[in-house]
Tab-separated table of C-alpha atoms in Angstrom:
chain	number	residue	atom	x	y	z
I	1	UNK	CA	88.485	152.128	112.435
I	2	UNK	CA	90.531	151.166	109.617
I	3	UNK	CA	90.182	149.164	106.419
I	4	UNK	CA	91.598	145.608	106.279
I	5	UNK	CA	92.034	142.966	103.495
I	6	UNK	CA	90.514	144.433	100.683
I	7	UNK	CA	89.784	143.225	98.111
I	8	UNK	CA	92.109	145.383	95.151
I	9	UNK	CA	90.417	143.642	91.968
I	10	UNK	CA	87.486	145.494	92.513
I	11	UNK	CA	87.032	148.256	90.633
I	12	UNK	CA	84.158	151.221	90.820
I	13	UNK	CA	81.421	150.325	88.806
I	14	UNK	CA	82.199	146.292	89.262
I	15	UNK	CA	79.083	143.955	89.632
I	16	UNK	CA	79.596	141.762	93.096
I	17	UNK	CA	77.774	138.584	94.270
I	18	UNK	CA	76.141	139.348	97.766
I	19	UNK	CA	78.468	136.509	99.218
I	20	UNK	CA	81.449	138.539	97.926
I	21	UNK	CA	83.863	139.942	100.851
I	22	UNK	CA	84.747	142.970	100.155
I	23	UNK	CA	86.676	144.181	102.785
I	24	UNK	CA	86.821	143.860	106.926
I	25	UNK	CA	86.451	147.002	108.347
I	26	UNK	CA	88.508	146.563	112.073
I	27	UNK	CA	87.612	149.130	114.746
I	28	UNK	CA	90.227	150.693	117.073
I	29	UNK	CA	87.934	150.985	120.173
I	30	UNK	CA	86.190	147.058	120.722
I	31	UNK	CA	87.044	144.205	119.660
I	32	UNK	CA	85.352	140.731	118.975
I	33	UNK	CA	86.175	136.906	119.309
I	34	UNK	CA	84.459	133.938	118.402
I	35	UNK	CA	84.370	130.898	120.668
I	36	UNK	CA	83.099	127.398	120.687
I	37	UNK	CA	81.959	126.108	123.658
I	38	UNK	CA	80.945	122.294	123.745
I	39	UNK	CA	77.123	120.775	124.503
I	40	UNK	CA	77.833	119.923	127.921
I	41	UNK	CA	78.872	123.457	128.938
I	42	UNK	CA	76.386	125.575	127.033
I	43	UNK	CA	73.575	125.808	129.898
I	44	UNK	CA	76.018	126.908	132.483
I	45	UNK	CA	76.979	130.433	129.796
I	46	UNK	CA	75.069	133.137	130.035
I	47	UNK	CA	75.435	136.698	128.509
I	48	UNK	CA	77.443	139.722	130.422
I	49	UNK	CA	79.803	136.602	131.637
I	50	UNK	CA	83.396	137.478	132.256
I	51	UNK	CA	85.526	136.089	129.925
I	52	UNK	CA	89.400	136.131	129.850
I	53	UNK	CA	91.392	135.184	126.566
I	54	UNK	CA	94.690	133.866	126.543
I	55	UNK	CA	96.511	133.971	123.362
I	56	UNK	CA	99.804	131.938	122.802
I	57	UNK	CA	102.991	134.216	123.580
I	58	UNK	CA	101.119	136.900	125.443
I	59	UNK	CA	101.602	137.662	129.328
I	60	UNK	CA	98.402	138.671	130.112
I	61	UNK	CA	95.110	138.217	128.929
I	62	UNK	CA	92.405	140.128	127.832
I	63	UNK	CA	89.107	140.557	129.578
I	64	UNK	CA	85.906	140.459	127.770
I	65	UNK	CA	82.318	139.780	128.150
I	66	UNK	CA	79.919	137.607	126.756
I	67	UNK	CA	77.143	139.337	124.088
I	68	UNK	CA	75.683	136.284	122.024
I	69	UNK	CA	75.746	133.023	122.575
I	70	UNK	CA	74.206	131.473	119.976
I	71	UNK	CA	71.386	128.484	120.075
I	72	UNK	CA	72.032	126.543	117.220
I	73	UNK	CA	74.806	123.883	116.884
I	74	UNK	CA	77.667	124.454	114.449
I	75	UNK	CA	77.300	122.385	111.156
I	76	UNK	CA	80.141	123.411	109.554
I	77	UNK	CA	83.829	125.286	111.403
I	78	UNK	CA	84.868	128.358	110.743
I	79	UNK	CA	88.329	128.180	110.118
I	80	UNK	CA	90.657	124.650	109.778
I	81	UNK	CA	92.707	125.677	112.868
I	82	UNK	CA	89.728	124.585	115.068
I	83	UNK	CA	90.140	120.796	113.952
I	84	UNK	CA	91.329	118.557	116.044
I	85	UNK	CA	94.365	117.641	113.282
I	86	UNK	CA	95.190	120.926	113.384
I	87	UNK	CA	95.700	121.395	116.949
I	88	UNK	CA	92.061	122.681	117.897
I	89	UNK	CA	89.821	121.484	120.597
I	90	UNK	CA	87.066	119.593	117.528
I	91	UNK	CA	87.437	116.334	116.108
I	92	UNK	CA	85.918	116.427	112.797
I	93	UNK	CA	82.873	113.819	111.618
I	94	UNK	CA	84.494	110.793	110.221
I	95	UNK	CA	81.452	110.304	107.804
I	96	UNK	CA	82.030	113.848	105.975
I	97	UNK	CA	84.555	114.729	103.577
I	98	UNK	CA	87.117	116.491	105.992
I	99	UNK	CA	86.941	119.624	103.354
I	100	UNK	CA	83.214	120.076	104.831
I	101	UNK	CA	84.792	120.928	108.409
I	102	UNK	CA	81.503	119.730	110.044
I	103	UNK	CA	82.431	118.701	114.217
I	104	UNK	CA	81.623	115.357	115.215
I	105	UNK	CA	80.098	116.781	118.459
I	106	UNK	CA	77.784	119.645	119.170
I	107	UNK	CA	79.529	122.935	119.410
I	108	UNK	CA	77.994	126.414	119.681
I	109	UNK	CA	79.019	129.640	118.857
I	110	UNK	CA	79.952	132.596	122.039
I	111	UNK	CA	80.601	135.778	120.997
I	112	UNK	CA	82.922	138.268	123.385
I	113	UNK	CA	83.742	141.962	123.027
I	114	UNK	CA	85.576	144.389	124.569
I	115	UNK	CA	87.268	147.935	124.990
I	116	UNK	CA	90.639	148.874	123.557
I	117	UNK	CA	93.561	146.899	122.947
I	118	UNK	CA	92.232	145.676	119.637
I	119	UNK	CA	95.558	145.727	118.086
I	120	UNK	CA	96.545	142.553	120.717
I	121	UNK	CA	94.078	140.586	119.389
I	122	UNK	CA	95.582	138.439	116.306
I	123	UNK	CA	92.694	138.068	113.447
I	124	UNK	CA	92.765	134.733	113.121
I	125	UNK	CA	94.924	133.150	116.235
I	126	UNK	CA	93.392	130.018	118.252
I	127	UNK	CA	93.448	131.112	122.018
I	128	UNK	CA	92.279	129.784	125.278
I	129	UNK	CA	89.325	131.300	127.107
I	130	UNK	CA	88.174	131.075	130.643
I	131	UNK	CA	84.287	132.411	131.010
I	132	UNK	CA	82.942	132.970	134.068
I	133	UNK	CA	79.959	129.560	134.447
I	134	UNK	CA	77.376	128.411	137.211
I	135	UNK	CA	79.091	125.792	139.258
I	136	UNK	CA	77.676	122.370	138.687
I	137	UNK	CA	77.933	118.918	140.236
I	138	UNK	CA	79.259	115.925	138.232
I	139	UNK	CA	76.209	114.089	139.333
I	140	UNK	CA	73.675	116.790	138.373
I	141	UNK	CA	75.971	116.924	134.597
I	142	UNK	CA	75.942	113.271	134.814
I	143	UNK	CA	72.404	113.310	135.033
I	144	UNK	CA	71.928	116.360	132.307
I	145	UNK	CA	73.524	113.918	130.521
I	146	UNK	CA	72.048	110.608	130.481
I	147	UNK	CA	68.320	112.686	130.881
I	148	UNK	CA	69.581	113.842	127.014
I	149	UNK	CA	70.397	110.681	125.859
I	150	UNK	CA	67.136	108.867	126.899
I	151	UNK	CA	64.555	111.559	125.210
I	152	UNK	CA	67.598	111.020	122.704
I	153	UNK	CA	67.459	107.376	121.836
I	154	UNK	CA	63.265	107.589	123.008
I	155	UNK	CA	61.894	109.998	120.140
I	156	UNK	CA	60.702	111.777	123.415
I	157	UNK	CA	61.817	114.980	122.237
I	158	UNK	CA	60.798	115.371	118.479
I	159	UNK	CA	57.582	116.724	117.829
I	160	UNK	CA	54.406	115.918	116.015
């Protein structure tokens, strides 16, 4: 691999905050992306999916799988291009400061790695990605839906 966005104030024998970033070390042989994948789509993910990643201004795309797919909504976005007034998929929540970055929906986090070509993959680029998802009927997502909504607005779903 190879060392990546240093930090060059740091010098040996410097005291660092645990939060500090340090540097990102970028391997040659995988590579990893970050998606966000809405509420409505989450149940039909699972991992070892096929994913394909289409960045802006490349032919072809680059095949992945799924690893993680994480279980807890975002609270707060990773980066500003994912906002919907930047030009990403996630409207922000009108009640936060926008400097918080929290999504007015529910969003998860999918992880995807692969072999080689690591040097297509821009660090920080907003792409479009196909995964590979269990069919489902607009009635039985209709019903997902409104089946959410009732234990929702019912309290059925909170505990104790």
């Amino acid at each position: 691999g190879r060392i990546e966005d240093s930090d060059i104030s740091l010098q040996p024998g410097s005291w660092i905050s645990t939060s500090t970033h340090i540097a990102t070390l970028v391997s040659a042989d995988r590579w990893r992306a970050k998606a966000l994948v809405g509420e409505e789509d989450l149940a039909r993910l699972h991992v070892g999916a096929k994913a394909k990643i289409y960045q802006s201004g490349e032919g072809q795309p680059i095949i992945g799988r799924v690893v993680s797919i994480d279980h807890n909504a975002v609270t707060r976005l990773s980066s500003l291009l994912l906002a919907k007034d930047h030009g990403g998929p996630v409207q922000l929540n009108p009640t936060a400061p926008a400097k918080d970055l929290r999504p007015q929906g529910v969003w998860y986090r999918v992880w995807i790695e692969g072999d080689g070509k690591a040097a297509v993959l821009k660090r920080e680029n907003r792409a479009e990605i196909s995964i590979e998802s269990q069919r489902q009927s607009l009635a039985h997502r209709w019903f997902n839906s409104v089946s959410l909504m009732l234990i929702q607005q019912t309290g059925m779903g909170k505990e104790g």
